[in-house]
Tab-separated table of C-alpha atoms in Angstrom:
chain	number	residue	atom	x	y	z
A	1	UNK	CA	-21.152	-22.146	23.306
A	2	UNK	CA	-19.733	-21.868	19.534
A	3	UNK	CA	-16.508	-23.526	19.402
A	4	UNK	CA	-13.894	-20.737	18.515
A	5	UNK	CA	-11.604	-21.284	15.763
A	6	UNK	CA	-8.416	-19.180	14.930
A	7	UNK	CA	-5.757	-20.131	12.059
A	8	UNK	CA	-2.191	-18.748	11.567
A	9	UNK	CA	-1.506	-18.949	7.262
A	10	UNK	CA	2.081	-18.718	5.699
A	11	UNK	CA	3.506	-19.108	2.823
A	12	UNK	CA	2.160	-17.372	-0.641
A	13	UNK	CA	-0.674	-15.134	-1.505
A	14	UNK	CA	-2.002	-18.553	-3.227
A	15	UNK	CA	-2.144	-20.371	0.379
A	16	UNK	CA	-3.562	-16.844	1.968
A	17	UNK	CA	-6.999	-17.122	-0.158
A	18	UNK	CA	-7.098	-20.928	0.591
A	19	UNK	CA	-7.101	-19.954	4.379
A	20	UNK	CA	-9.525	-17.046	3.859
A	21	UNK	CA	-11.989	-19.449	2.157
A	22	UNK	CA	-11.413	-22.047	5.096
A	23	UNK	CA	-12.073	-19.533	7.865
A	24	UNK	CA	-15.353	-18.331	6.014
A	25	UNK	CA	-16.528	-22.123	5.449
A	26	UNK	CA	-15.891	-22.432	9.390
A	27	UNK	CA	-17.583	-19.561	9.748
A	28	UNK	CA	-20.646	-20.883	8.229
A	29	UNK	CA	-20.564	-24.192	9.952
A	30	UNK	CA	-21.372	-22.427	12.885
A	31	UNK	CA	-18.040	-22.139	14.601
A	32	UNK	CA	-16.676	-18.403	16.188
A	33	UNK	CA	-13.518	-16.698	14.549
A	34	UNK	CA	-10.583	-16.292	17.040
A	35	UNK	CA	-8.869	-12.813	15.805
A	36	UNK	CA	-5.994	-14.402	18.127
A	37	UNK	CA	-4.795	-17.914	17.147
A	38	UNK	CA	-3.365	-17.915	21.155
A	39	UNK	CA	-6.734	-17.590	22.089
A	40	UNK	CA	-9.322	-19.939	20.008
A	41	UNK	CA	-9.968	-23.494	21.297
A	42	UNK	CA	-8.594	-24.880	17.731
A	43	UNK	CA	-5.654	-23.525	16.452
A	44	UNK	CA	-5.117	-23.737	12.819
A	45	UNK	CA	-1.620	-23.752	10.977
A	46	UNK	CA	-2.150	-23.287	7.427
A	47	UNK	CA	1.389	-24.204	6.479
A	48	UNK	CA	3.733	-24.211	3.628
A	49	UNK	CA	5.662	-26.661	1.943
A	50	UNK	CA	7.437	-25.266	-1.164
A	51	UNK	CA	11.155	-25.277	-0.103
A	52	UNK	CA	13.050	-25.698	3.301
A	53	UNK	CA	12.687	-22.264	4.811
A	54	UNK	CA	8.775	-22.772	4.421
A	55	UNK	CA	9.006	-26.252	5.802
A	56	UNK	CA	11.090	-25.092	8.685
A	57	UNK	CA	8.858	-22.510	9.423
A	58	UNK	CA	5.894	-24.065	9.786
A	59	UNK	CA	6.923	-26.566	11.539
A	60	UNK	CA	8.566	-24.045	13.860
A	61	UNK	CA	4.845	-22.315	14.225
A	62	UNK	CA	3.291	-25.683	14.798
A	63	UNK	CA	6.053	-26.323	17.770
A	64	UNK	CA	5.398	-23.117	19.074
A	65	UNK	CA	1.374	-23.227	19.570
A	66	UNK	CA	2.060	-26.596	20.660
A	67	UNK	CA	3.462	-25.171	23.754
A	68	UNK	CA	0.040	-22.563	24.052
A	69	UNK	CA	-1.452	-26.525	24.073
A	70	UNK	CA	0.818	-27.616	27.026
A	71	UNK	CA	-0.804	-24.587	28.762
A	72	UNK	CA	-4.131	-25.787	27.813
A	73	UNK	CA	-4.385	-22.233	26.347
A	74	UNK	CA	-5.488	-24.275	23.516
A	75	UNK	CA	-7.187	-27.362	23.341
A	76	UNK	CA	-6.723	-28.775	19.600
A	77	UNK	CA	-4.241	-28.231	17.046
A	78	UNK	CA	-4.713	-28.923	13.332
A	79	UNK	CA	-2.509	-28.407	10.313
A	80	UNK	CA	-3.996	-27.803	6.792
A	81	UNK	CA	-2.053	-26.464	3.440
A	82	UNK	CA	0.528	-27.563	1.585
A	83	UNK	CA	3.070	-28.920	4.167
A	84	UNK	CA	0.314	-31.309	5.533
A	85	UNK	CA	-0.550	-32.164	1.946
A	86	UNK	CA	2.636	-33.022	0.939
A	87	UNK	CA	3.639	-35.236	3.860
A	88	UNK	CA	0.474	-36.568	4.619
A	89	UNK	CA	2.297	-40.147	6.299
A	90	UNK	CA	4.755	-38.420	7.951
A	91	UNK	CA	2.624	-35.204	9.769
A	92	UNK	CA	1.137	-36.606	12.886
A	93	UNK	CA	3.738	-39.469	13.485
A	94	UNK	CA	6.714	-36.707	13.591
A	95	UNK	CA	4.263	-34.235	14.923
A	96	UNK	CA	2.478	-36.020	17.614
A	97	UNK	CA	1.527	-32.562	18.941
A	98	UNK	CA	-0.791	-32.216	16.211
A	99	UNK	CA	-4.585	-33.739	16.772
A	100	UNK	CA	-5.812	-33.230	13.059
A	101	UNK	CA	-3.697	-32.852	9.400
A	102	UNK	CA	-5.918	-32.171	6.824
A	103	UNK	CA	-5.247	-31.713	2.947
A	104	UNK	CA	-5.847	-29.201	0.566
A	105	UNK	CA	-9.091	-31.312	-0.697
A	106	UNK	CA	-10.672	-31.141	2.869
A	107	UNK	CA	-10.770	-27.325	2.563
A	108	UNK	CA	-14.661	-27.052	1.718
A	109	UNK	CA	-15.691	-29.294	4.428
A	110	UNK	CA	-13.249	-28.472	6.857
A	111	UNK	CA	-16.116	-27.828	9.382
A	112	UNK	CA	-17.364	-31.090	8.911
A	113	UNK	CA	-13.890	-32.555	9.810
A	114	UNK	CA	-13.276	-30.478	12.443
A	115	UNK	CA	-16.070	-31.453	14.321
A	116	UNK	CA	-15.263	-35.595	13.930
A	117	UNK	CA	-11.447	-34.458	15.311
A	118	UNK	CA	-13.617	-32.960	18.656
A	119	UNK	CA	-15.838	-35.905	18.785
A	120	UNK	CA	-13.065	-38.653	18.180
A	121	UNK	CA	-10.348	-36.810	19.402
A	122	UNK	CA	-7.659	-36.719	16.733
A	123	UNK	CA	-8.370	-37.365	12.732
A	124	UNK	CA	-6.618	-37.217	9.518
A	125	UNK	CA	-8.512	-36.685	6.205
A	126	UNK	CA	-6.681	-36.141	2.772
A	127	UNK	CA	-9.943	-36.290	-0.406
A	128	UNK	CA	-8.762	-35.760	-3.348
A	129	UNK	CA	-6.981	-32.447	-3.978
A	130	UNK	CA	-8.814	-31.612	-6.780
A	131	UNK	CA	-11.205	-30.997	-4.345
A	132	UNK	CA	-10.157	-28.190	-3.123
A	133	UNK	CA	-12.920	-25.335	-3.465
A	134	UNK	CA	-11.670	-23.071	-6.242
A	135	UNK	CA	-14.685	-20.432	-5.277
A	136	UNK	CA	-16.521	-19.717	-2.201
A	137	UNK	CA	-16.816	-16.746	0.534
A	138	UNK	CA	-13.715	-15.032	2.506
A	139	UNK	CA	-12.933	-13.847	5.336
A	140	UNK	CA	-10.491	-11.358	4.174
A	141	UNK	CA	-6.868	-11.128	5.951
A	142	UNK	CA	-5.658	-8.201	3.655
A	143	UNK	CA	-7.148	-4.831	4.007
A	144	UNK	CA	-10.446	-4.305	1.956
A	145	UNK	CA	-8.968	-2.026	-1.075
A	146	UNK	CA	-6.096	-4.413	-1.394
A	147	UNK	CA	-7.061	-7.663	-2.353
A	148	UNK	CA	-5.781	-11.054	-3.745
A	149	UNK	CA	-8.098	-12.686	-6.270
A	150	UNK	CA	-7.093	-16.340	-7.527
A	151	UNK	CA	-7.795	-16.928	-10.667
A	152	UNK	CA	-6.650	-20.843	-11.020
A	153	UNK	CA	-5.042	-23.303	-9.136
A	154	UNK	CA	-2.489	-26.098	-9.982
A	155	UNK	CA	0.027	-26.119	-12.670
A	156	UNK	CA	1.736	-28.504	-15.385
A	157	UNK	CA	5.055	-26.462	-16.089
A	158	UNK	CA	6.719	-29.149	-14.264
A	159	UNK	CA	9.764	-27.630	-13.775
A	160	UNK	CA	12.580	-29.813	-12.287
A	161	UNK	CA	12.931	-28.333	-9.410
A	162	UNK	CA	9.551	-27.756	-8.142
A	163	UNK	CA	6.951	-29.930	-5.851
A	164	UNK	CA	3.809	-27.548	-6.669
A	165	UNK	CA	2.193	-30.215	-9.360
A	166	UNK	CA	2.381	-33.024	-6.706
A	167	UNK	CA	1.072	-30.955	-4.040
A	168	UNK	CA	-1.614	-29.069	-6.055
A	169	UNK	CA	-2.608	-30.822	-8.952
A	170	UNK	CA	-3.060	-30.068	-12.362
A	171	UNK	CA	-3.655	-26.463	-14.006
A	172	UNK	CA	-8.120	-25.836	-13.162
A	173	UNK	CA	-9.361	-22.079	-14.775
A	174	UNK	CA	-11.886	-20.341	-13.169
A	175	UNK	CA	-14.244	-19.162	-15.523
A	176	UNK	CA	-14.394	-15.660	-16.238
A	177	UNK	CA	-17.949	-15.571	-15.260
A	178	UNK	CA	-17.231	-16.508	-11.557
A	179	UNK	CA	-14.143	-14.327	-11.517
A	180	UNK	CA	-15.779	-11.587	-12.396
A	181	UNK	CA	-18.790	-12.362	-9.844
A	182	UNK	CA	-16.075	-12.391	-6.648
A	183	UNK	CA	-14.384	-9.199	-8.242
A	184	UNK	CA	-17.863	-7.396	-8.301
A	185	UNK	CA	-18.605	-8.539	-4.820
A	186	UNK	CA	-14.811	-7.695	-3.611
A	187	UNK	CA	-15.007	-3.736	-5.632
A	188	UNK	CA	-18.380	-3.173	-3.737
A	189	UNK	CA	-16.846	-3.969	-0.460
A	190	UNK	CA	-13.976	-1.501	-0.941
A	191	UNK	CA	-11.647	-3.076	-2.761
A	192	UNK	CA	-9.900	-0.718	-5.214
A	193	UNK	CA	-6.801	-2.984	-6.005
A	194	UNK	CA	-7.500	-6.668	-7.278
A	195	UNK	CA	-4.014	-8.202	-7.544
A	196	UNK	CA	-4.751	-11.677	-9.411
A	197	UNK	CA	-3.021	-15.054	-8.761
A	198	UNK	CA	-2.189	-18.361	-9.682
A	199	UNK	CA	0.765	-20.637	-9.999
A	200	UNK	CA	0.789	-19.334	-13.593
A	201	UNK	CA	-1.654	-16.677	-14.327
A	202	UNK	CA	-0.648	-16.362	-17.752
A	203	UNK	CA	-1.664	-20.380	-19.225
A	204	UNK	CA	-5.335	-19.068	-17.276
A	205	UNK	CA	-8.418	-20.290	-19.605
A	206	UNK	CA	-6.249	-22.669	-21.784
A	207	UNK	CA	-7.794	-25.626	-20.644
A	208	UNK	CA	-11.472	-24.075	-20.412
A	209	UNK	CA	-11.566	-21.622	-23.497
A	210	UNK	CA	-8.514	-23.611	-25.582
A	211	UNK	CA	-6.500	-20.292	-25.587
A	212	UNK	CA	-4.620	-17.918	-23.054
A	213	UNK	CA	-7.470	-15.867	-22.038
A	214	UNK	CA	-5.577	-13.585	-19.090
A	215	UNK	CA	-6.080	-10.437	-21.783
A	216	UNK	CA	-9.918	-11.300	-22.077
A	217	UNK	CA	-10.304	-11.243	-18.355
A	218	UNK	CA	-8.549	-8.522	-17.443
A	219	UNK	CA	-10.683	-6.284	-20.142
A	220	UNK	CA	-13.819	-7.775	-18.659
A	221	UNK	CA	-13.050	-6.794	-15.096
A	222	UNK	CA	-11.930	-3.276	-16.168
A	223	UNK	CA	-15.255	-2.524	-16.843
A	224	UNK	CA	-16.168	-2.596	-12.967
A	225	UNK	CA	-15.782	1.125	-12.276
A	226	UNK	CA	-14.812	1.400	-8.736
A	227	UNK	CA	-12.101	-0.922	-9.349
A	228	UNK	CA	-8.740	1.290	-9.874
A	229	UNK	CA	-6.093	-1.187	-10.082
A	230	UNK	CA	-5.300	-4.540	-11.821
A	231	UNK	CA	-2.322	-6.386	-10.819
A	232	UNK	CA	-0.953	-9.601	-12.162
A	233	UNK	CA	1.154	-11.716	-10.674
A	234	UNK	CA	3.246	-15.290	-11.768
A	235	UNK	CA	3.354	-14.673	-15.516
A	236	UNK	CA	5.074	-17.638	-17.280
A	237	UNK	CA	7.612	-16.316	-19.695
A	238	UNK	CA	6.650	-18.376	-22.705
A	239	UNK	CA	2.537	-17.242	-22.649
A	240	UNK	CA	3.163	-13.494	-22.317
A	241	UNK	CA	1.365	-12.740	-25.491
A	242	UNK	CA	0.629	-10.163	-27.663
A	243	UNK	CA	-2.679	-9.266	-27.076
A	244	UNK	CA	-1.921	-8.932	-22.923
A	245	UNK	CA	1.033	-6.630	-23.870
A	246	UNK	CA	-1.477	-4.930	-25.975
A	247	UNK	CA	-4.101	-4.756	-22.638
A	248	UNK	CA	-1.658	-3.429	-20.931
A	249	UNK	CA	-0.713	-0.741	-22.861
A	250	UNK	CA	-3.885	0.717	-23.495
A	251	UNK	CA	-6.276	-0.110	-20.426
A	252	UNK	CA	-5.603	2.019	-17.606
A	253	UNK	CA	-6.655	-0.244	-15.112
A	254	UNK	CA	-4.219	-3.240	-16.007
A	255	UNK	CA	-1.603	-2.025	-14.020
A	256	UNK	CA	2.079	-1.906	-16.455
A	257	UNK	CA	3.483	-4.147	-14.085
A	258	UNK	CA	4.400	-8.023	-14.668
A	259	UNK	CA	6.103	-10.060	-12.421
A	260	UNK	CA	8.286	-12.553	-14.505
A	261	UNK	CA	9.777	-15.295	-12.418
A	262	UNK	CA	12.620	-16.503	-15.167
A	263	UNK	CA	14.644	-18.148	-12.782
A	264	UNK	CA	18.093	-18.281	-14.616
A	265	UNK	CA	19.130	-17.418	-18.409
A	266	UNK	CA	21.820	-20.166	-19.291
A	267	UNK	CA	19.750	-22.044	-22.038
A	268	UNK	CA	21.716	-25.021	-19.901
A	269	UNK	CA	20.596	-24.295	-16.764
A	270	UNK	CA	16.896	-23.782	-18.008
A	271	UNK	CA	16.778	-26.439	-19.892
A	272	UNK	CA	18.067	-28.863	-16.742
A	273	UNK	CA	15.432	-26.942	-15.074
A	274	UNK	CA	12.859	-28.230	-17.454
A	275	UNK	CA	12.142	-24.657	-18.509
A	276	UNK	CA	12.936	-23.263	-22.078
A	277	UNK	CA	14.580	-20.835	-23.446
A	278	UNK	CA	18.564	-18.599	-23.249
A	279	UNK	CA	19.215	-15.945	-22.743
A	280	UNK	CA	18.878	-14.731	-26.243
A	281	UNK	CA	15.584	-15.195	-26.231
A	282	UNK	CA	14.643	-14.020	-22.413
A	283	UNK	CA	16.964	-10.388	-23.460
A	284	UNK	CA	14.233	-10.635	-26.333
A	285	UNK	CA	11.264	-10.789	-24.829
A	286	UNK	CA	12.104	-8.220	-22.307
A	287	UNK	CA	12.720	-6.047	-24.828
A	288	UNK	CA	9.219	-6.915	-26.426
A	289	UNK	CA	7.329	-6.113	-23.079
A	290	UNK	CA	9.054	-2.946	-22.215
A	291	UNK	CA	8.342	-1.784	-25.857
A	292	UNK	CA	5.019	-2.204	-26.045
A	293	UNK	CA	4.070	-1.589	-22.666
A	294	UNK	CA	6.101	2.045	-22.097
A	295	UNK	CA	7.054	2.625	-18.207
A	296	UNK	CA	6.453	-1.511	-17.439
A	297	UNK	CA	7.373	-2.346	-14.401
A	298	UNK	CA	9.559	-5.659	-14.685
A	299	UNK	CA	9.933	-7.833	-11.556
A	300	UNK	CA	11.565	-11.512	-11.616
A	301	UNK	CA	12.888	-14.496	-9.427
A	302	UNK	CA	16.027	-16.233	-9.978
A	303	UNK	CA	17.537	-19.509	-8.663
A	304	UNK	CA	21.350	-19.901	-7.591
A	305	UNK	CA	22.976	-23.245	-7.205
A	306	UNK	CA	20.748	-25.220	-9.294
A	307	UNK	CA	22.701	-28.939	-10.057
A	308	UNK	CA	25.313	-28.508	-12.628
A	309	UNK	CA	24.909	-24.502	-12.522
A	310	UNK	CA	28.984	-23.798	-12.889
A	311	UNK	CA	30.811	-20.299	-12.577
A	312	UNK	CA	30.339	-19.776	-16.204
A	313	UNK	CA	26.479	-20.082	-16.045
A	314	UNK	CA	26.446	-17.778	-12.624
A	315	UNK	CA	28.724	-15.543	-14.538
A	316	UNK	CA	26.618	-15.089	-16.920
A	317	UNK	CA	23.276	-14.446	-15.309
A	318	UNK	CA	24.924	-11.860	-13.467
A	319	UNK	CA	25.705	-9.662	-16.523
A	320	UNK	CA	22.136	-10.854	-17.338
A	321	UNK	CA	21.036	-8.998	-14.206
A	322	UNK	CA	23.478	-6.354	-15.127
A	323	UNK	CA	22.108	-5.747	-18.560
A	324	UNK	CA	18.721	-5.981	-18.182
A	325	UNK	CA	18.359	-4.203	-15.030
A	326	UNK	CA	14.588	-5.024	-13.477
A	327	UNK	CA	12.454	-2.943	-11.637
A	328	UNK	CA	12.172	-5.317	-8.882
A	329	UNK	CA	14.081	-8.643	-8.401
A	330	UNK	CA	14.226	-11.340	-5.667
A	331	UNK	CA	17.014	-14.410	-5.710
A	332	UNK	CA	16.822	-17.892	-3.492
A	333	UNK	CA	19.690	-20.159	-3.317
A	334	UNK	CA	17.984	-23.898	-5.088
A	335	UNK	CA	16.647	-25.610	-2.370
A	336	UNK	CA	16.962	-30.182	-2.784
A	337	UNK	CA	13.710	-30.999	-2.660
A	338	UNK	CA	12.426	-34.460	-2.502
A	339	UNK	CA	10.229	-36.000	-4.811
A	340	UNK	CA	11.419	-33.774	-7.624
A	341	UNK	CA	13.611	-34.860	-10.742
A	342	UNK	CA	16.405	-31.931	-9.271
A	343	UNK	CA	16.808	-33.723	-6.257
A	344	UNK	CA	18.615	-36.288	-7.921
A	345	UNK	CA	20.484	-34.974	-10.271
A	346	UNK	CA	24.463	-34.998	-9.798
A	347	UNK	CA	26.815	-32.342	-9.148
A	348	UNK	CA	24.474	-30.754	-6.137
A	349	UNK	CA	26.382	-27.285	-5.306
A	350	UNK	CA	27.306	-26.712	-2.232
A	351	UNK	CA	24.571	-24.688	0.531
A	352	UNK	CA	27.079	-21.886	1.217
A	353	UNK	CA	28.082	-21.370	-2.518
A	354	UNK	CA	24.271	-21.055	-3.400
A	355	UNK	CA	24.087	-18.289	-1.010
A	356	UNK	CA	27.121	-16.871	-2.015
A	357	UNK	CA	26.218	-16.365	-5.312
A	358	UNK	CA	22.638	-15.195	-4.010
A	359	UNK	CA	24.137	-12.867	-2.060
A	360	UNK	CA	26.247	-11.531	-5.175
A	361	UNK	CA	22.823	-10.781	-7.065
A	362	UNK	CA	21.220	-9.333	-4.781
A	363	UNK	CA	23.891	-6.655	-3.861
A	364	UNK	CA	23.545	-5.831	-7.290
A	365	UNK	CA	19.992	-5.405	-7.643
A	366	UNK	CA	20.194	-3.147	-4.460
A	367	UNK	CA	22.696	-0.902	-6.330
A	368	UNK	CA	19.911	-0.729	-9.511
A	369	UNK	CA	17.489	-0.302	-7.517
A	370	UNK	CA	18.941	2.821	-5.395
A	371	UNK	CA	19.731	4.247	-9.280
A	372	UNK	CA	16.299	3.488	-10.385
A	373	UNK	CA	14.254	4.949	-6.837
A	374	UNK	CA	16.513	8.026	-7.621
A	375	UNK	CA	15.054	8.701	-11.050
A	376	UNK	CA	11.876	9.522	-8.800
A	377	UNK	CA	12.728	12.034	-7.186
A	378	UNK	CA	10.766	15.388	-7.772
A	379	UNK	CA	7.332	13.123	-9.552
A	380	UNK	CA	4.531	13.022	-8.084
A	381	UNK	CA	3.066	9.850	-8.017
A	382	UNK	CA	-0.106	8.916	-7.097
A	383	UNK	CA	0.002	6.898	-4.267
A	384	UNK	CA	-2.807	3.981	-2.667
A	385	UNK	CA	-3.040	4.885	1.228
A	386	UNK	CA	-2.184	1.766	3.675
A	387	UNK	CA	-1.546	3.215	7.003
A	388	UNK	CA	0.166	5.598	9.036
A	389	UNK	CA	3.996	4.815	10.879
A	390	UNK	CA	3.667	6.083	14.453
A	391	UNK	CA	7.579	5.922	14.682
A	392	UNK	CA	8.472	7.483	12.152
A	393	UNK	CA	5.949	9.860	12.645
A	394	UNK	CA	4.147	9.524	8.875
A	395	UNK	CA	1.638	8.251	6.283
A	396	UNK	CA	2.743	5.228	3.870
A	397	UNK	CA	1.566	3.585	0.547
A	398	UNK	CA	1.875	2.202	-2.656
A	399	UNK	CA	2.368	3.611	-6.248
A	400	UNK	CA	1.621	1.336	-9.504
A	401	UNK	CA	5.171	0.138	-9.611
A	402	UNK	CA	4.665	-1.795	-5.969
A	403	UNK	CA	2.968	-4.755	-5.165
A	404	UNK	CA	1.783	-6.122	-1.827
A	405	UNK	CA	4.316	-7.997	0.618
A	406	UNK	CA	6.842	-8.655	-1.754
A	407	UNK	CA	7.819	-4.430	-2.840
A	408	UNK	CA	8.420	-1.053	-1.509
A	409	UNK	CA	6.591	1.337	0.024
A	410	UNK	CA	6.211	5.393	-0.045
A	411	UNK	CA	6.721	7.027	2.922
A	412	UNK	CA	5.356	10.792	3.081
A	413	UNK	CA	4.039	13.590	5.356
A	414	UNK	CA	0.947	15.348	5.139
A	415	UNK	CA	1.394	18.580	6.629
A	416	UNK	CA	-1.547	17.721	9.176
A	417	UNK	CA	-4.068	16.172	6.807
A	418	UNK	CA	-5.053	13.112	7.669
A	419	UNK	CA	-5.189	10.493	4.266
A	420	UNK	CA	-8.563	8.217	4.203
A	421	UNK	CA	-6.899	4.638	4.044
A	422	UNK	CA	-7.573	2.653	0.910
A	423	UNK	CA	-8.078	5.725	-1.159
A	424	UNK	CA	-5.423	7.291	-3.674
A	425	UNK	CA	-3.160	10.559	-3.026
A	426	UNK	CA	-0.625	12.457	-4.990
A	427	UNK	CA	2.558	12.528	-3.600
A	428	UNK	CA	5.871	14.874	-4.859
A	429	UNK	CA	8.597	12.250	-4.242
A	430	UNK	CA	11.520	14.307	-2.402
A	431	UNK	CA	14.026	11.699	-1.936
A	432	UNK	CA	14.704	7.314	-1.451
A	433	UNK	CA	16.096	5.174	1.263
A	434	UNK	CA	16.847	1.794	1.183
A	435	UNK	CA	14.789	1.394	-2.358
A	436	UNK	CA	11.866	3.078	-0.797
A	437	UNK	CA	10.473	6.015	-1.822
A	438	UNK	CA	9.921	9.522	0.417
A	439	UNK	CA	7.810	12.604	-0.217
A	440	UNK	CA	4.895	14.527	0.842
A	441	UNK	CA	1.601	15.326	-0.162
A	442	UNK	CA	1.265	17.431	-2.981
């Protein structure tokens, strides 16, 4: 009898496609797919280790199947990702639950691995993380027409406060050739919305082609018709270039949407941060982008408490949020990470003023965002089908100006149609709650 495998993934999209890859390699090595972590005789947690809410959660998940292996519900418990990565010394001797920890660069032959943990009874194995497979099969955890398709892994922004480098490794391309392959393969299985990934999708193809290529790739997989929607995600501020502005403007399918993760705008801050530029020149470039892309959708992250940040620098991203009001925006108080050059530095702010401030940006965004939703109201929109919302008793989606996980949703009636999942429907938006959006079909 097949030994049945089932894995429990957190953390990003990034980590999502790593576990999808592992499962299908498992897969392949002959072992059976649990749909049910609970119930597989090797539990996989695919964990994250960015910053301490990650951390603590999967170490809380790891805790928690341990008890399923108390039971003997489960007989073996592994952890693979970043977290296990990361602390490779420290996993298994303050995690005794845990029988194997693997790293990133055991992904490809995790089967193999597993198998020597059953035969020897526990095992660690870290290769080298530039091993980790950047192509392979899936087994897909998102729905079919929504799908997340990697286009690089690592990164060498290096930014201060940040342990991604150590964990992953420097910046590897894809080439466009077997990007385009997986895309091909994902469109003809359904998939109508690629949304494409990396730690910084906009450097992809410097190091293979010697120039940002994202604008060359995304015109190459627009030509795969039953593809609908492109989607980019973890743009780099300083490599948003003209020619991907120019994409987007003019090829349907390249969705007018960038996510922007700027962090802060105090040239201070940023450049503590190891990140450059003010906020002269951030105000600038937004302007840029929402010029020559016309109804852009402009989503960003931003840091409170960083070491050193003082009121004067929170004071002034806040008119910065103010001012430049973004479609979508998301805010994390700094989190002390060791191993990284922030960690050290002096004048550490203290864990309830970085949420304060947090706090203070994010009841602000709420406000623009109600303001913005409202501007909605009476367009229709067309809308990408995800499911229906037995409580509230009605279909839900996603327009262009949403992304998966991390965005809104529409909410809208039917009038006794029923909506074919996956596939696109106009919908006359009648009114907006809590930033989401509610209509019915037109």
């Amino acid at each position: 009898m097949a030994v049945k495998v089932g894995m429990i993934s957190l953390g990003c999209a990034k980590n999502q496609v790593d576990g999808e890859m592992l499962m299908a390699s498992l897969k392949d090595a002959g072992f059976e797919l649990a749909d049910d972590v609970a119930m597989a005789d090797v539990a996989i947690v695919n964990t994250c280790g960015f910053i301490a809410s990650a951390k603590k959660e999967s170490i809380d998940e790891i805790l928690e199947l341990a008890l399923l292996k108390k039971e003997g519900r489960i007989k073996k418990l592994v952890a693979t990702g970043c977290l296990a990565e990361r602390y490779q010394q420290e996993m298994r001797r303050e995690l005794p639950e845990l029988d194997g920890v693997f790293g990133i660069g055991a992904n490809g032959d995790i089967g193999k691995y597993i198998r020597q943990m059953l035969d020897e009874g526990s095992l660690e194995a870290f290769p080298p993380k530039e091993q980790l497979p950047l192509c392979g099969g899936r087994e897909l955890s998102t729905p079919s027409w929504s799908v997340y398709l990697k286009i690089a892994e690592g990164c060498d922004n290096r930014c201060a406060y940040c342990a991604i480098p150590s964990i992953r490794g420097g910046y590897r391309s894809r080439t466009m050739e077997d990007i385009e392959q997986e895309a091909r393969a994902l469109a003809a299985d359904g998939a109508r919305e690629l949304v494409l990934i990396a730690q910084d999708t906009t450097r992809y193809g410097i190091d293979l082609y010697g120039e940002y290529s994202l604008a060359k790739l995304l015109q190459r997989l627009a030509k795969i018709d039953s593809l609908k929607w492109l989607r980019v995600l973890y743009c780099y501020p300083d490599a948003i270039t003209d020619e991907l502005l120019e994409v987007m403007a003019a090829e349907e399918k390249a969705l007018p949407y960038i996510d922007l993760p700027l962090q802060h705008c105090s040239g201070r801050v940023l450049k503590a941060m190891n990140r450059r530029g003010d906020r002269a020149s951030l105000t600038a470039l937004i302007e840029k982008i929402r010029e020559k892309v016309p109804g852009v959708i402009l989503r960003t992250t931003l840091i409170t408490g960083f070491p050193g940040e003082t009121e004067e620098d929170f004071t002034e991203l806040a008119e910065f949020v103010k001012e430049m009001r973004f479609d979508r925006l998301g805010c994390f108080p700094y989190s002390q990470e060791e191993g990284t050059p922030a960690a050290t530095l002096p004048d550490q702010v203290d864990e309830e003023e970085k949420e304060r401030r947090a706090e203070i940006l994010m009841e602000m965004q709420m406000d623009i965002n109600e303001e913005k939703s409202a501007a909605y109201i009476g367009r229709t929109l067309s809308v990408l089908v995800e499911g229906f919302d037995r409580y509230a008793e009605c279909w839900f989606g996603r327009p262009y100006m949403d992304a998966p996980d991390v965005d809104g949703k529409v909410f809208f009636t039917a009038k006794g149609k029923r909506p074919a999942l996956g596939h696109f429907v106009p919908v006359l938006i009648e009114d907006c709650m809590s930033g989401d959006l509610t209509g019915s079909l037109a």
